[in-house]
Amino acid sequence: MSSNTKDGITIRIMTVEDYKNVKAFMEDDFLLSEPLSQSSGESFHQNKDNGEYLLSMIAQDTCLVALDENNGGRLVGFVMAGAQFPEDTEQHRVEAEAMEQHTWGRIYRLLSKIEREANIFERFGISKALYSHITSVDKAMRGKGLGSRLAATLMEVGRSKGFPVMVAYCTSFFSARQKEALGMQCIHSLTYADYKDAHGQPIFKPAAPHTMVRAMAIKL
């Protein structure tokens, strides 16, 4: 896709050169506002494997950045997304179980569980899907439709690359509501109060209205 600009904000495909800024933005902004990370009280652990995973998505030309042209091209939002195939589901389960007991490890295990239970490949009868992994918008830009623009642009990218379905696992009430407004449907959900550790205690206790994780999907 070519870049598109509206109200001084340009959205374009992310490049490897963008990753340094995106990584800093992710750690300074997204992980402080993402409900599960925010409620954990722990600092974020960016492990090597996750960095390699994100770089592999960038290499597919399926990730996006939003730049404020009125502020020197400052990064004000991004989407990490990439192709997923049926065999990835089991690989993600194995990787999740091997991760340490820190915030990202716990989140990754939850997302792997939702991925298996949503079972999008059998549900839709498809052999690949576009997975919208992380979407983040600068706090100063929220409520202005930028998140919706990023998601809609990603759908366009998915269609242009022949993906039959786009899926996102939303840990935030607001991200799920935004994607629902764009036509995505909740195909599976898990209430945080029902997701418990070996001692019967909820693993995540985010503040309301973030009560569940939702698997959202749309046919492209």
CSV table of C-alpha atoms in Angstrom, one decimal:
chain,number,residue,atom,x,y,z
A,1,MET,CA,0.0,0.0,0.0
A,2,SER,CA,1.0,3.6,-0.5
A,3,SER,CA,1.0,5.8,2.6
A,4,ASN,CA,-2.2,7.7,3.4
A,5,THR,CA,-2.4,11.1,5.2
A,6,LYS,CA,-5.3,12.6,7.0
A,7,ASP,CA,-5.4,15.5,9.5
A,8,GLY,CA,-1.6,15.6,9.4
A,9,ILE,CA,-1.2,11.9,10.4
A,10,THR,CA,0.4,9.6,7.8
A,11,ILE,CA,0.0,5.8,8.0
A,12,ARG,CA,2.4,3.6,6.1
A,13,ILE,CA,4.0,0.2,6.2
A,14,MET,CA,6.5,-0.2,9.0
A,15,THR,CA,10.2,-0.8,8.1
A,16,VAL,CA,13.0,-2.4,10.0
A,17,GLU,CA,14.4,1.1,10.5
A,18,ASP,CA,11.2,2.0,12.4
A,19,TYR,CA,11.6,-0.8,14.9
A,20,LYS,CA,13.9,1.1,17.4
A,21,ASN,CA,11.3,3.8,17.8
A,22,VAL,CA,8.4,1.3,17.9
A,23,LYS,CA,10.1,-0.8,20.6
A,24,ALA,CA,10.7,2.3,22.8
A,25,PHE,CA,7.1,3.4,22.2
A,26,MET,CA,5.8,-0.1,23.1
A,27,GLU,CA,7.7,-0.1,26.4
A,28,ASP,CA,7.0,3.5,27.3
A,29,ASP,CA,3.3,3.7,26.2
A,30,PHE,CA,1.5,0.6,25.2
A,31,LEU,CA,2.7,-1.6,28.1
A,32,LEU,CA,1.8,1.1,30.6
A,33,SER,CA,-1.8,1.3,29.3
A,34,GLU,CA,-2.4,-2.4,28.3
A,35,PRO,CA,-4.8,-3.6,31.0
A,36,LEU,CA,-3.0,-6.9,32.0
A,37,SER,CA,0.5,-5.4,32.0
A,38,GLN,CA,-0.8,-2.3,33.8
A,39,SER,CA,-2.5,-4.3,36.6
A,40,SER,CA,0.5,-6.5,37.2
A,41,GLY,CA,2.7,-3.9,38.9
A,42,GLU,CA,5.7,-5.4,37.2
A,43,SER,CA,8.1,-3.9,34.7
A,44,PHE,CA,8.0,-5.2,31.2
A,45,HIS,CA,10.4,-7.9,30.1
A,46,GLN,CA,11.3,-7.7,26.4
A,47,ASN,CA,12.9,-11.0,25.7
A,48,LYS,CA,15.0,-11.8,22.7
A,49,ASP,CA,12.5,-14.3,21.2
A,50,ASN,CA,9.7,-11.7,21.2
A,51,GLY,CA,12.0,-9.2,19.5
A,52,GLU,CA,12.8,-11.7,16.8
A,53,TYR,CA,9.0,-12.5,16.4
A,54,LEU,CA,8.2,-8.8,15.9
A,55,LEU,CA,11.0,-8.3,13.4
A,56,SER,CA,9.7,-11.3,11.5
A,57,MET,CA,6.3,-9.5,11.3
A,58,ILE,CA,7.9,-6.3,10.0
A,59,ALA,CA,9.6,-8.4,7.3
A,60,GLN,CA,6.2,-9.4,5.9
A,61,ASP,CA,5.2,-5.8,5.2
A,62,THR,CA,2.1,-6.3,7.4
A,63,CYS,CA,3.0,-3.8,10.2
A,64,LEU,CA,2.0,-0.1,10.2
A,65,VAL,CA,3.2,3.1,11.7
A,66,ALA,CA,1.3,6.4,12.2
A,67,LEU,CA,3.5,9.5,12.0
A,68,ASP,CA,2.5,13.1,13.0
A,69,GLU,CA,3.7,15.2,10.1
A,70,ASN,CA,3.0,18.4,12.0
A,71,ASN,CA,5.5,17.3,14.7
A,72,GLY,CA,8.5,16.3,12.7
A,73,GLY,CA,7.1,12.9,11.8
A,74,ARG,CA,6.9,11.8,15.4
A,75,LEU,CA,5.6,8.2,15.9
A,76,VAL,CA,2.1,8.4,17.4
A,77,GLY,CA,0.8,4.9,16.8
A,78,PHE,CA,1.6,1.5,15.3
A,79,VAL,CA,0.3,-2.0,14.5
A,80,MET,CA,2.3,-5.2,14.7
A,81,ALA,CA,0.7,-7.8,12.6
A,82,GLY,CA,1.7,-10.9,10.6
A,83,ALA,CA,0.6,-14.1,8.9
A,84,GLN,CA,-0.5,-17.1,11.0
A,85,PHE,CA,-0.8,-20.7,9.9
A,86,PRO,CA,-2.4,-23.7,11.5
A,87,GLU,CA,1.0,-25.1,12.7
A,88,ASP,CA,1.7,-21.9,14.5
A,89,THR,CA,-0.9,-22.6,17.2
A,90,GLU,CA,1.0,-25.5,18.6
A,91,GLN,CA,4.3,-23.7,18.3
A,92,HIS,CA,2.9,-20.8,20.3
A,93,ARG,CA,1.7,-23.2,23.0
A,94,VAL,CA,5.2,-24.7,23.3
A,95,GLU,CA,6.8,-21.3,23.4
A,96,ALA,CA,4.4,-20.0,25.9
A,97,GLU,CA,4.9,-22.9,28.3
A,98,ALA,CA,8.6,-22.4,28.2
A,99,MET,CA,8.5,-18.7,29.1
A,100,GLU,CA,9.4,-17.4,32.5
A,101,GLN,CA,6.8,-16.4,35.2
A,102,HIS,CA,6.9,-12.7,34.4
A,103,THR,CA,4.2,-10.5,33.1
A,104,TRP,CA,4.8,-11.1,29.4
A,105,GLY,CA,5.1,-14.8,30.0
A,106,ARG,CA,1.7,-14.9,31.7
A,107,ILE,CA,0.1,-12.8,29.0
A,108,TYR,CA,1.6,-14.9,26.3
A,109,ARG,CA,0.2,-18.1,27.9
A,110,LEU,CA,-3.2,-16.6,28.1
A,111,LEU,CA,-3.1,-15.5,24.4
A,112,SER,CA,-2.0,-19.0,23.4
A,113,LYS,CA,-5.0,-20.5,25.3
A,114,ILE,CA,-7.4,-18.1,23.5
A,115,GLU,CA,-5.8,-18.8,20.2
A,116,ARG,CA,-6.3,-22.6,20.6
A,117,GLU,CA,-9.9,-22.2,21.9
A,118,ALA,CA,-10.9,-19.7,19.1
A,119,ASN,CA,-9.6,-22.3,16.6
A,120,ILE,CA,-9.9,-19.9,13.7
A,121,PHE,CA,-8.5,-22.2,11.0
A,122,GLU,CA,-11.2,-24.9,11.5
A,123,ARG,CA,-13.9,-22.3,12.3
A,124,PHE,CA,-13.4,-20.5,9.0
A,125,GLY,CA,-12.0,-23.4,7.0
A,126,ILE,CA,-8.8,-21.4,6.1
A,127,SER,CA,-5.1,-22.2,5.9
A,128,LYS,CA,-3.8,-18.7,6.8
A,129,ALA,CA,-4.9,-15.6,8.7
A,130,LEU,CA,-3.7,-12.1,9.3
A,131,TYR,CA,-3.0,-11.7,13.1
A,132,SER,CA,-3.3,-8.2,14.5
A,133,HIS,CA,-0.9,-8.7,17.4
A,134,ILE,CA,-0.4,-5.3,19.0
A,135,THR,CA,-2.1,-1.9,18.3
A,136,SER,CA,-1.0,1.2,20.2
A,137,VAL,CA,-1.8,4.9,20.0
A,138,ASP,CA,-0.1,7.8,21.8
A,139,LYS,CA,-2.1,8.9,24.8
A,140,ALA,CA,-2.4,12.5,23.3
A,141,MET,CA,-4.0,11.0,20.1
A,142,ARG,CA,-6.6,8.7,21.7
A,143,GLY,CA,-10.2,9.4,21.1
A,144,LYS,CA,-9.5,10.9,17.6
A,145,GLY,CA,-10.1,7.8,15.5
A,146,LEU,CA,-6.5,6.9,14.9
A,147,GLY,CA,-6.8,3.4,16.3
A,148,SER,CA,-9.7,2.8,14.0
A,149,ARG,CA,-7.8,4.1,11.0
A,150,LEU,CA,-4.9,1.8,11.8
A,151,ALA,CA,-7.2,-1.2,12.0
A,152,ALA,CA,-9.1,-0.3,8.8
A,153,THR,CA,-5.8,0.2,7.0
A,154,LEU,CA,-4.5,-3.2,8.2
A,155,MET,CA,-7.7,-4.8,6.8
A,156,GLU,CA,-6.8,-3.2,3.4
A,157,VAL,CA,-3.3,-4.6,3.7
A,158,GLY,CA,-4.7,-8.0,4.5
A,159,ARG,CA,-7.1,-8.0,1.5
A,160,SER,CA,-4.3,-6.8,-0.8
A,161,LYS,CA,-2.1,-9.8,0.3
A,162,GLY,CA,-4.9,-12.3,-0.1
A,163,PHE,CA,-5.7,-13.1,3.6
A,164,PRO,CA,-9.2,-14.5,4.0
A,165,VAL,CA,-9.6,-13.5,7.6
A,166,MET,CA,-8.1,-11.0,10.1
A,167,VAL,CA,-8.0,-11.9,13.8
A,168,ALA,CA,-7.1,-10.0,17.0
A,169,TYR,CA,-7.1,-11.1,20.6
A,170,CYS,CA,-8.2,-8.1,22.6
A,171,THR,CA,-7.3,-7.8,26.3
A,172,SER,CA,-8.8,-4.3,26.5
A,173,PHE,CA,-12.5,-3.6,26.5
A,174,PHE,CA,-11.8,-0.5,24.4
A,175,SER,CA,-9.8,-2.3,21.7
A,176,ALA,CA,-12.5,-4.9,21.4
A,177,ARG,CA,-15.2,-2.2,21.1
A,178,GLN,CA,-13.2,-0.4,18.5
A,179,LYS,CA,-12.8,-3.5,16.4
A,180,GLU,CA,-16.4,-4.4,16.8
A,181,ALA,CA,-17.3,-1.0,15.3
A,182,LEU,CA,-15.2,-1.9,12.3
A,183,GLY,CA,-17.2,-5.1,11.7
A,184,MET,CA,-15.1,-7.6,13.6
A,185,GLN,CA,-17.1,-10.2,15.6
A,186,CYS,CA,-16.3,-11.8,19.0
A,187,ILE,CA,-15.9,-15.5,18.2
A,188,HIS,CA,-14.6,-16.5,21.7
A,189,SER,CA,-14.0,-14.9,25.1
A,190,LEU,CA,-12.6,-15.7,28.5
A,191,THR,CA,-13.5,-13.8,31.7
A,192,TYR,CA,-10.4,-12.9,33.7
A,193,ALA,CA,-12.1,-13.9,36.9
A,194,ASP,CA,-12.3,-17.5,35.6
A,195,TYR,CA,-8.7,-17.7,34.5
A,196,LYS,CA,-7.0,-18.9,37.7
A,197,ASP,CA,-3.6,-20.2,38.9
A,198,ALA,CA,-2.9,-23.5,40.6
A,199,HIS,CA,-4.1,-22.0,43.9
A,200,GLY,CA,-7.5,-21.0,42.5
A,201,GLN,CA,-6.7,-17.3,42.3
A,202,PRO,CA,-7.3,-15.2,39.2
A,203,ILE,CA,-4.0,-14.6,37.4
A,204,PHE,CA,-5.1,-11.2,36.1
A,205,LYS,CA,-7.1,-8.6,37.9
A,206,PRO,CA,-7.3,-5.6,35.6
A,207,ALA,CA,-9.6,-2.6,36.5
A,208,ALA,CA,-13.1,-2.3,35.1
A,209,PRO,CA,-14.3,-2.3,32.3
A,210,HIS,CA,-11.6,-4.8,31.3
A,211,THR,CA,-13.3,-8.0,32.4
A,212,MET,CA,-12.4,-10.4,29.6
A,213,VAL,CA,-10.1,-11.2,26.7
A,214,ARG,CA,-11.9,-11.5,23.4
A,215,ALA,CA,-11.0,-13.2,20.1
A,216,MET,CA,-12.2,-10.8,17.4
A,217,ALA,CA,-12.3,-11.8,13.7
A,218,ILE,CA,-13.6,-10.6,10.3
A,219,LYS,CA,-13.7,-12.1,6.9
A,220,LEU,CA,-11.7,-10.0,4.4
